[in-house]
Short mmCIF file of C-alpha atoms in Angstrom, two decimals:
data_model
loop_
_atom_site.label_atom_id
_atom_site.label_comp_id
_atom_site.label_asym_id
_atom_site.label_seq_id
_atom_site.Cartn_x
_atom_site.Cartn_y
_atom_site.Cartn_z
CA MET Y 42 29.16 -24.22 -8.32
CA LYS Y 43 27.06 -21.58 -6.71
CA ASN Y 44 28.67 -20.78 -3.53
CA ALA Y 45 32.26 -20.56 -4.88
CA SER Y 46 34.79 -18.57 -2.71
CA LEU Y 47 37.85 -16.78 -3.61
CA ALA Y 48 39.81 -19.80 -3.37
CA LEU Y 49 38.23 -21.37 -6.14
CA THR Y 50 37.58 -18.58 -8.33
CA HIS Y 51 40.78 -16.74 -8.11
CA GLY Y 52 42.96 -16.76 -11.51
CA ASN Y 53 40.01 -19.17 -12.64
CA TYR Y 54 39.54 -18.24 -16.56
CA LEU Y 55 35.86 -19.26 -16.69
CA SER Y 56 34.80 -17.49 -13.24
CA LEU Y 57 32.54 -14.73 -13.64
CA SER Y 58 33.81 -13.04 -10.46
CA ASP Y 59 37.21 -13.48 -11.48
CA ILE Y 60 36.59 -11.62 -15.01
CA MET Y 61 35.00 -8.84 -12.95
CA VAL Y 62 37.89 -8.40 -10.96
CA THR Y 63 40.32 -8.45 -14.03
CA GLU Y 64 38.09 -5.59 -15.52
CA GLU Y 65 39.32 -3.28 -12.66
CA LYS Y 66 41.24 -0.35 -13.95
CA LEU Y 67 44.66 0.82 -13.09
CA LEU Y 68 46.41 4.02 -13.50
CA CYS Y 69 49.36 3.26 -16.07
CA THR Y 70 52.22 5.10 -17.31
CA LEU Y 71 53.67 3.71 -20.53
CA THR Y 72 57.37 3.13 -20.89
CA THR Y 73 57.46 2.26 -24.69
CA ASP Y 74 56.19 3.81 -27.88
CA PHE Y 75 53.16 1.53 -29.26
CA HIS Y 76 53.10 2.37 -33.04
CA GLY Y 77 49.51 2.90 -34.38
CA LEU Y 78 47.64 2.77 -31.39
CA GLY Y 79 47.31 6.43 -30.73
CA TYR Y 80 43.37 6.04 -30.95
CA ILE Y 81 43.37 4.73 -27.82
CA GLN Y 82 44.28 8.04 -25.97
CA PRO Y 83 43.56 10.56 -28.85
CA SER Y 84 44.75 13.49 -26.39
CA THR Y 85 48.36 12.49 -26.19
CA ARG Y 86 48.96 10.81 -29.43
CA SER Y 87 51.90 11.82 -31.67
CA GLU Y 88 51.43 13.24 -35.23
CA ASN Y 89 51.72 9.51 -36.84
CA GLY Y 90 49.28 8.39 -34.63
CA ASP Y 91 51.54 6.34 -32.20
CA LEU Y 92 50.91 5.84 -28.55
CA VAL Y 93 54.19 7.51 -26.88
CA GLU Y 94 56.04 6.60 -23.96
CA GLY Y 95 55.17 8.45 -20.90
CA THR Y 96 51.45 8.71 -21.66
CA VAL Y 97 49.24 8.20 -18.55
CA LEU Y 98 45.98 6.00 -19.01
CA ASP Y 99 43.71 3.56 -17.22
CA LEU Y 100 44.10 0.03 -18.28
CA PRO Y 101 42.25 -2.88 -17.27
CA LEU Y 102 44.04 -5.34 -15.15
CA TRP Y 103 44.20 -8.31 -17.48
CA MET Y 104 46.05 -6.13 -19.78
CA VAL Y 105 48.48 -4.57 -17.24
CA ASN Y 106 49.69 -8.03 -16.32
CA PRO Y 107 51.33 -9.12 -19.24
CA MET Y 108 52.56 -5.72 -20.16
CA LYS Y 109 54.02 -5.29 -16.90
CA ARG Y 110 55.80 -8.51 -17.26
CA ASN Y 111 57.34 -7.11 -20.34
CA GLN Y 112 58.45 -3.90 -18.92
CA TRP Y 113 56.04 -1.93 -21.01
CA LEU Y 114 54.42 0.00 -18.36
CA GLU Y 115 54.48 1.26 -14.79
CA PHE Y 116 51.28 1.11 -12.87
CA GLN Y 117 50.33 3.26 -9.72
CA LEU Y 118 49.03 1.50 -6.64
CA PRO Y 119 45.36 1.96 -6.22
CA THR Y 120 44.14 4.53 -3.58
CA ALA Y 121 42.40 1.54 -1.73
CA TYR Y 122 45.98 0.26 -1.04
CA GLN Y 123 47.96 2.97 -0.17
CA GLU Y 124 49.19 3.95 2.97
CA GLU Y 125 46.38 6.14 4.03
CA ALA Y 126 43.92 3.57 3.31
CA ARG Y 127 46.01 0.97 5.06
CA ARG Y 128 45.92 3.23 8.27
CA ILE Y 129 42.15 3.58 7.89
CA LEU Y 130 42.06 -0.48 7.88
CA CYS Y 131 44.39 -0.65 10.54
CA ALA Y 132 42.41 1.59 12.60
CA ASP Y 133 39.34 -0.31 12.54
CA PRO Y 134 38.54 -2.66 9.42
CA GLY Y 135 35.04 -3.60 10.78
CA ILE Y 136 33.58 -0.43 9.71
CA VAL Y 137 35.08 0.09 6.35
CA GLU Y 138 32.81 -0.04 3.55
CA PHE Y 139 34.37 -1.99 0.53
CA ARG Y 140 32.41 -0.50 -2.18
CA GLN Y 141 33.03 2.53 -4.88
CA GLY Y 142 32.05 5.87 -3.65
CA SER Y 143 33.54 5.90 -0.05
CA ARG Y 144 36.57 8.26 0.50
CA CYS Y 145 39.54 5.85 -0.40
CA ARG Y 146 37.54 4.07 -3.02
CA PHE Y 147 37.80 0.70 -1.68
CA SER Y 148 36.53 -1.34 -4.33
CA GLN Y 149 34.20 -4.57 -4.07
CA ASN Y 150 37.18 -6.70 -5.02
CA HIS Y 151 39.39 -5.63 -2.40
CA TYR Y 152 41.17 -8.85 -1.66
CA PRO Y 153 41.28 -10.36 -5.06
CA LEU Y 154 42.63 -7.31 -6.51
CA GLY Y 155 45.29 -6.94 -3.92
CA LEU Y 156 46.13 -10.49 -4.61
CA TYR Y 157 46.72 -9.76 -8.41
CA ILE Y 158 48.72 -6.51 -7.58
CA ILE Y 159 50.90 -7.84 -5.07
CA PRO Y 160 52.96 -10.22 -7.60
CA LEU Y 161 53.40 -7.47 -9.85
CA ALA Y 162 55.74 -5.41 -7.31
CA ASP Y 163 58.97 -4.51 -8.56
CA ASN Y 164 62.22 -5.92 -7.07
CA ILE Y 165 64.10 -3.15 -6.33
CA ASN Y 166 67.69 -4.95 -6.75
CA ASN Y 167 67.23 -6.19 -10.22
CA SER Y 168 64.66 -3.69 -11.43
CA SER Y 169 65.14 -2.78 -15.16
CA LEU Y 170 67.20 0.20 -15.98
CA LEU Y 171 64.52 1.07 -18.67
CA ALA Y 172 62.33 2.78 -16.14
CA THR Y 173 63.06 6.39 -15.50
CA GLN Y 174 63.38 7.78 -12.11
CA ILE Y 175 60.17 9.62 -11.97
CA VAL Y 176 58.44 6.47 -13.10
CA LYS Y 177 60.10 4.25 -10.49
CA LYS Y 178 58.73 6.47 -7.50
CA LYS Y 179 55.30 5.70 -8.70
CA SER Y 180 55.82 2.12 -8.86
CA LEU Y 181 55.20 -0.60 -6.34
CA THR Y 182 58.15 -1.64 -4.49
CA LEU Y 183 58.64 -4.87 -2.59
CA GLU Y 184 58.46 -3.57 0.59
CA GLU Y 185 55.33 -1.68 -0.06
CA ALA Y 186 53.83 -5.07 -1.29
CA LYS Y 187 54.59 -6.82 1.65
CA GLU Y 188 52.84 -3.96 3.58
CA VAL Y 189 49.91 -4.37 1.39
CA ARG Y 190 49.90 -7.95 1.95
CA SER Y 191 50.11 -7.97 5.83
CA SER Y 192 47.24 -5.14 5.59
CA LEU Y 193 45.08 -7.36 3.39
CA VAL Y 194 45.94 -10.37 5.80
CA SER Y 195 44.99 -8.39 9.20
CA THR Y 196 41.71 -6.82 7.61
CA PHE Y 197 40.39 -10.22 6.55
CA GLN Y 198 41.25 -11.68 10.03
CA LEU Y 199 39.52 -8.84 11.98
CA ARG Y 200 36.64 -8.85 9.42
CA PHE Y 201 36.24 -12.58 9.80
CA ARG Y 202 34.67 -12.75 13.13
CA GLN Y 203 31.75 -10.33 12.08
CA ILE Y 204 30.88 -12.43 8.93
CA MET Y 205 30.79 -15.55 11.31
CA ASP Y 206 28.43 -13.59 13.70
CA TRP Y 207 26.28 -12.53 10.74
CA SER Y 208 26.13 -15.95 9.18
CA ASN Y 209 24.63 -17.10 12.74
CA LYS Y 210 21.75 -14.53 12.55
CA THR Y 211 18.53 -16.16 10.98
CA CYS Y 212 18.04 -15.64 7.32
CA HIS Y 213 16.31 -12.01 7.06
CA ASP Y 214 18.02 -9.79 9.56
CA THR Y 215 21.06 -9.12 7.86
CA SER Y 216 20.34 -5.70 6.47
CA ALA Y 217 21.33 -4.50 2.88
CA HIS Y 218 23.29 -1.83 4.51
CA ASP Y 219 25.55 -4.71 6.32
CA LEU Y 220 26.09 -6.46 3.09
CA LYS Y 221 26.68 -3.24 1.29
CA ARG Y 222 30.10 -3.26 3.23
CA LEU Y 223 31.21 -6.39 2.40
CA ASP Y 224 33.90 -7.33 -0.12
CA ARG Y 225 32.30 -9.79 -2.88
CA SER Y 226 34.61 -12.64 -1.58
CA GLU Y 227 33.32 -11.73 2.11
CA ARG Y 228 29.77 -11.82 0.75
CA GLN Y 229 30.34 -15.33 -0.79
CA LEU Y 230 31.54 -16.56 2.62
CA LEU Y 231 28.66 -15.09 4.34
CA GLU Y 232 26.30 -16.83 2.16
CA ILE Y 233 28.21 -20.10 2.80
CA GLY Y 234 27.95 -19.60 6.41
CA LYS Y 235 24.22 -18.97 6.15
CA ALA Y 236 23.34 -21.86 4.04
CA GLU Y 237 25.13 -23.98 6.74
CA GLN Y 238 23.39 -22.45 9.69
CA ASN Y 239 19.93 -22.59 7.91
CA SER Y 240 20.25 -26.38 7.19
CA LEU Y 241 21.13 -27.24 10.86
CA ILE Y 242 18.29 -24.81 11.95
CA SER Y 243 15.64 -26.42 9.80
CA TRP Y 244 16.95 -29.77 10.48
CA ASN Y 245 16.45 -29.12 14.39
CA GLN Y 246 13.15 -27.77 13.46
CA ARG Y 247 12.22 -30.77 11.48
CA LYS Y 248 11.02 -28.63 8.57
CA LYS Y 249 11.99 -30.85 5.93
CA SER Y 250 11.19 -34.35 7.46
CA LYS Y 251 9.35 -35.20 4.64
CA ILE Y 252 10.92 -38.32 2.69
CA LEU Y 253 10.37 -38.87 -0.93
CA LYS Y 254 8.93 -42.18 -1.94
CA PRO Y 255 11.72 -43.91 -4.03
CA SER Y 256 9.12 -44.11 -6.94
CA THR Y 257 8.47 -40.46 -6.90
CA ALA Y 258 12.07 -39.57 -6.57
CA ILE Y 259 12.63 -41.61 -10.01
CA LYS Y 260 9.80 -39.88 -11.53
CA ASN Y 261 11.03 -36.73 -10.74
CA ALA Y 262 14.66 -37.38 -11.97
CA ARG Y 263 13.21 -38.71 -15.19
CA LEU Y 264 11.04 -35.64 -15.68
CA MET Y 265 14.29 -33.78 -15.20
CA THR Y 266 16.28 -35.56 -17.74
CA ASP Y 267 13.36 -35.55 -20.12
CA TYR Y 268 13.34 -32.04 -20.01
CA ALA Y 269 17.14 -31.39 -20.49
CA ASP Y 270 17.04 -33.60 -23.65
CA SER Y 271 14.07 -31.99 -25.15
CA ARG Y 272 15.82 -28.47 -24.92
CA LYS Y 273 18.98 -30.15 -26.40
CA ARG Y 274 16.89 -31.25 -29.33
CA ALA Y 275 15.47 -28.03 -29.65
CA ARG Y 276 18.67 -26.56 -29.98
CA ILE Y 277 20.01 -28.72 -32.41
CA GLU Y 278 16.85 -28.70 -34.62
CA VAL Y 279 17.13 -24.74 -34.55
CA MET T 255 20.05 -27.24 0.20
CA SER T 256 23.05 -29.33 0.25
CA THR T 257 26.26 -27.75 1.52
CA GLY T 258 28.82 -29.90 -0.15
CA THR T 259 29.79 -32.05 3.09
CA PHE T 260 27.87 -33.83 5.57
CA ASP T 261 24.09 -32.54 6.10
CA PRO T 262 22.41 -32.85 9.36
CA ASP T 263 20.04 -35.25 7.63
CA GLU T 264 22.98 -37.47 6.42
CA LEU T 265 24.43 -37.27 10.13
CA GLU T 266 21.03 -38.42 11.30
CA PHE T 267 21.01 -41.41 8.84
CA LEU T 268 24.64 -42.38 10.27
CA ALA T 269 23.37 -41.94 13.59
CA GLU T 270 20.71 -44.83 13.30
CA ASP T 271 23.14 -47.18 13.11
CA ILE T 272 24.24 -46.55 16.95
CA PHE T 273 22.92 -49.56 19.07
CA VAL T 274 20.13 -48.83 21.82
CA THR T 275 18.45 -51.49 24.21
CA ILE T 276 14.93 -52.41 23.78
CA ILE T 277 12.33 -54.37 25.34
CA PRO T 278 10.38 -56.43 22.82
CA ASN T 279 6.95 -57.73 23.24
CA VAL T 280 6.93 -60.06 20.36
CA LYS T 281 9.29 -63.04 19.33
CA PHE T 282 11.53 -62.92 16.37
CA PRO T 283 14.22 -65.10 15.24
CA ILE T 284 17.73 -63.82 14.44
CA PHE T 285 17.83 -61.05 11.73
CA TYR T 286 20.86 -61.63 9.44
CA MET T 287 22.12 -58.44 8.44
CA LEU T 288 25.06 -57.21 6.37
CA SER T 289 26.61 -55.37 9.54
CA GLY T 290 25.87 -58.33 11.58
CA ASP T 291 23.28 -60.61 13.15
CA ILE T 292 20.65 -58.91 15.37
CA GLY T 293 18.56 -60.76 17.85
CA PRO T 294 17.10 -63.24 18.56
CA MET T 295 13.96 -61.60 20.41
CA GLU T 296 12.03 -62.90 23.13
CA PRO T 297 9.29 -60.95 24.88
CA ASN T 298 10.55 -58.84 27.80
CA ILE T 299 14.23 -59.86 27.31
CA PRO T 300 16.27 -56.69 26.68
CA VAL T 301 18.21 -57.08 23.57
CA GLU T 302 20.36 -54.45 21.76
CA VAL T 303 19.36 -53.33 18.08
CA PRO T 304 20.42 -50.35 16.11
CA LEU T 305 18.49 -47.44 16.44
CA TRP T 306 16.40 -47.58 12.97
CA LEU T 307 15.10 -51.07 14.05
CA ALA T 308 14.00 -49.51 17.42
CA VAL T 309 12.13 -46.92 15.63
CA HIS T 310 10.43 -49.35 13.03
CA MET T 311 9.42 -51.66 15.81
CA ARG T 312 8.24 -49.07 18.04
CA GLN T 313 6.04 -47.72 15.26
CA ARG T 314 4.44 -51.04 15.09
CA ARG T 315 4.23 -51.42 18.84
CA GLN T 316 6.27 -54.03 19.12
CA CYS T 317 8.85 -52.64 21.61
CA ARG T 318 9.66 -50.39 24.43
CA LEU T 319 12.70 -48.45 24.58
CA VAL T 320 15.34 -48.47 27.43
CA VAL T 321 16.07 -44.89 27.33
CA PRO T 322 19.97 -44.39 27.37
CA GLU T 323 21.25 -43.14 30.73
CA TRP T 324 22.75 -39.81 29.45
CA LEU T 325 19.26 -38.88 27.83
CA SER T 326 17.75 -38.32 31.58
CA LEU T 327 16.85 -35.04 33.00
CA GLU T 328 19.88 -35.12 35.98
CA ALA T 329 22.34 -36.28 33.57
CA LEU T 330 21.82 -33.45 30.87
CA MET T 331 21.65 -30.80 33.55
CA GLU T 332 24.99 -31.88 34.93
CA GLN T 333 26.15 -31.72 31.26
CA LYS T 334 24.89 -28.18 31.00
CA ASP T 335 26.57 -27.07 34.34
CA ARG T 336 29.89 -28.87 33.08
CA GLU T 337 29.82 -26.88 29.50
CA LEU T 338 28.90 -23.61 31.44
CA LYS T 339 31.94 -24.12 33.92
CA LEU T 340 34.58 -25.27 31.21
CA ASP T 341 36.13 -23.10 28.79
CA LEU T 342 37.00 -26.04 26.69
CA PHE T 343 34.66 -28.55 25.19
CA GLY T 344 33.25 -30.97 27.76
CA GLU T 345 32.82 -34.70 27.14
CA VAL T 346 29.55 -35.58 25.33
CA PRO T 347 27.75 -39.04 25.74
CA GLY T 348 28.56 -39.85 22.19
CA PRO T 349 29.40 -39.14 18.76
CA PHE T 350 25.95 -38.58 17.80
CA TYR T 351 24.00 -37.23 20.88
CA VAL T 352 22.23 -34.63 19.31
CA GLU T 353 20.82 -36.61 16.43
CA MET T 354 19.92 -39.43 18.65
CA SER T 355 18.19 -37.38 21.25
CA GLN T 356 16.22 -35.90 18.16
CA ILE T 357 15.24 -39.10 16.82
CA ILE T 358 14.51 -40.65 20.40
CA LEU T 359 12.43 -37.40 21.48
CA ASP T 360 10.44 -37.81 18.19
CA ASN T 361 9.50 -41.51 18.11
CA PHE T 362 9.70 -42.47 21.79
CA THR T 363 7.19 -40.08 23.51
CA GLU T 364 5.70 -42.56 26.07
CA GLU T 365 9.09 -43.42 27.40
CA ILE T 366 10.10 -40.17 28.18
CA PRO T 367 8.10 -38.09 30.54
CA ASP T 368 9.54 -34.90 30.46
CA SER T 369 10.64 -34.92 26.66
CA ASN T 370 9.89 -30.83 26.58
CA LYS T 371 12.54 -30.27 29.30
CA ILE T 372 15.02 -32.65 27.82
CA ARG T 373 14.44 -31.21 24.38
CA ARG T 374 15.39 -27.79 25.66
CA LEU T 375 18.17 -28.99 27.57
CA VAL T 376 19.82 -30.62 24.66
CA LYS T 377 19.00 -27.39 22.77
CA ASP T 378 20.53 -25.33 25.42
CA ILE T 379 23.77 -27.56 25.62
CA ILE T 380 24.32 -27.02 21.69
CA ASP T 381 23.87 -23.59 22.04
CA ILE T 382 26.43 -23.22 24.75
CA ARG T 383 28.84 -25.63 22.77
CA LEU T 384 28.20 -23.73 19.34
CA SER T 385 28.95 -20.35 20.95
CA LYS T 386 32.40 -21.72 22.26
CA LEU T 387 33.06 -22.95 18.87
CA ARG T 388 32.54 -19.67 17.37
CA GLY T 389 34.81 -17.80 19.93
CA THR T 390 37.57 -20.33 19.47
CA VAL T 391 37.15 -20.04 15.75
CA GLY T 392 37.08 -16.23 15.87
CA LEU T 393 40.35 -16.23 18.03
CA HIS T 394 42.16 -18.78 15.75
CA VAL T 395 41.65 -16.74 12.70
CA LYS T 396 42.26 -13.73 14.40
CA LYS T 397 45.52 -14.52 15.93
CA SER T 398 46.54 -16.63 12.93
CA GLU T 399 47.50 -19.72 14.65
CA MET T 400 48.94 -22.58 12.56
CA TYR T 401 46.64 -25.07 14.05
CA ALA T 402 43.97 -25.70 16.46
CA VAL T 403 43.17 -28.73 18.67
CA VAL T 404 39.62 -29.14 19.33
CA ASN T 405 38.52 -32.19 21.74
CA ASN T 406 35.00 -33.47 22.19
CA ILE T 407 33.33 -31.85 19.20
CA THR T 408 30.83 -33.93 17.41
CA GLN T 409 29.74 -33.78 13.38
CA ILE T 410 26.78 -31.93 13.80
CA GLU T 411 28.48 -28.97 15.74
CA LEU T 412 30.85 -28.77 12.79
CA CYS T 413 28.18 -28.55 10.52
CA SER T 414 27.16 -25.10 11.39
CA LEU T 415 30.70 -23.74 10.48
CA ARG T 416 32.75 -26.14 8.21
CA ASN T 417 32.64 -24.77 4.96
CA LEU T 418 32.71 -21.22 6.10
CA LEU T 419 35.76 -22.06 8.32
CA THR T 420 37.60 -23.80 5.55
CA ARG T 421 36.74 -21.47 2.95
CA GLY T 422 37.77 -18.54 4.92
CA MET T 423 41.07 -20.25 6.00
CA ASP T 424 41.76 -20.98 2.45
CA GLN T 425 41.38 -17.18 1.57
CA LEU T 426 43.43 -16.38 4.54
CA ASP T 427 46.17 -18.47 3.10
CA MET T 428 45.95 -17.17 -0.52
CA LEU T 429 46.37 -13.68 1.21
CA LYS T 430 49.53 -14.63 3.38
CA ASN T 431 51.05 -16.20 0.33
CA ALA T 432 50.34 -13.64 -2.31
CA GLY T 433 52.99 -13.06 -4.29
CA LEU T 434 55.52 -14.91 -2.42
CA HIS T 435 56.64 -17.26 -5.26
CA ASN T 436 57.46 -14.78 -7.68
CA ALA T 437 59.27 -12.29 -5.47
CA GLY T 438 62.56 -13.13 -7.48
CA GLY T 439 61.54 -11.74 -10.71
CA ALA T 440 59.70 -11.90 -14.01
CA SER T 441 60.72 -15.39 -15.18
CA GLN T 442 59.44 -16.83 -12.17
CA SER T 443 55.98 -15.09 -12.16
CA PHE T 444 55.74 -16.56 -15.31
CA SER T 445 55.99 -20.20 -14.15
CA ASP T 446 53.82 -19.24 -11.18
CA ASP T 447 50.90 -18.19 -13.74
CA SER T 448 51.06 -21.49 -15.63
CA SER T 449 50.51 -23.34 -12.20
CA ALA T 450 47.59 -21.09 -11.69
CA LEU T 451 46.16 -22.19 -15.04
CA GLU T 452 46.70 -25.93 -14.03
CA VAL T 453 44.86 -25.40 -11.02
CA SER T 454 42.21 -23.55 -12.39
CA SER T 455 41.68 -26.32 -15.14
CA MET T 456 41.25 -28.89 -12.41
CA ASN T 457 38.50 -27.05 -10.99
CA PRO T 458 35.69 -26.38 -13.35
CA SER T 459 32.97 -24.44 -11.75
#
């Protein structure tokens, strides 16, 4: 589906945008030794080539997820979700640019990444005894996760109106600069909105009032299937 | 491009089933249709037919249309004034009034003297209603209400916003419920993951 939105892609194994979200890196601190994996972070490995406890390194989200579940590491909340960034978003969500390079490093995957991070929060009451005191300070508590969530919700609510208004403009005048500000999922929403708006406008102006003759339609459909068949055959023959 | 739900074109097709009154100038026996019988037609006797048949006969110069009352200049002016005064959506002449006016204005130019003015009025009314709709939706999302009751809205007006709104609400819902199921601990977050997998296998994209 071309205009897939976050609701369809999130957690979908085959979705490209979801793969890109889980590629985002988080700063992690290991809480266990890993034998023979020292080559991942050569600067801190022990003599026998192990990755030792306390090593700080960047790991992609898809790796953090299962490792966190097994209490093998603690991760640091990305700056885009920390309190300073939350206050910026609270002040005026409309002007924040969701892209790399801005001051708080808001990523283009702000919402989906947040969705992945929030469930990783520690419940303070039954958090593991394994984690040391220092590490625990860094990790995400349940209260903070709730704040991140409410910040995500209010940000989306306040930015939605803007997306809706932009989708109402005709196709060309949303400048590239405006687009850069949007999160990837917001951009998908914008495209959906524009497609709808354009279909209404072009109907109203009778731009596509030509109706195909049934014979032409059938001929076109046949051409398409023939083409697909020939490609399939070519692939098999190769 | 198809948007996945009702297109304006599809709605226009549905609108062609609405009955209008015509004055035929030819004689026809009863048409036996799946949806019911139409006719018989006698010259100069008004008869109710679906809009598509009226268009078909008009193109062969076999009838004249009795223009619906709501498509007159006065009625539309009144409707426009009403829309401007009300904060909510005002009553509309019918579920397919936009599509019908479009079809009628395209095909029955002789019956309607002020077709340009009428076309503009209909466009004005839609624009007023759409801006109301956008305002309501914006407020609805902003205040995160549980539901909204919208009366007197037609399909074609929803067309401009339907997918955007539903997908947006989906996303909002996901953000609101993020991490809610697995706040208890690791074991629950595991089961949560497996359910997410099931959902994703149901939605191949």
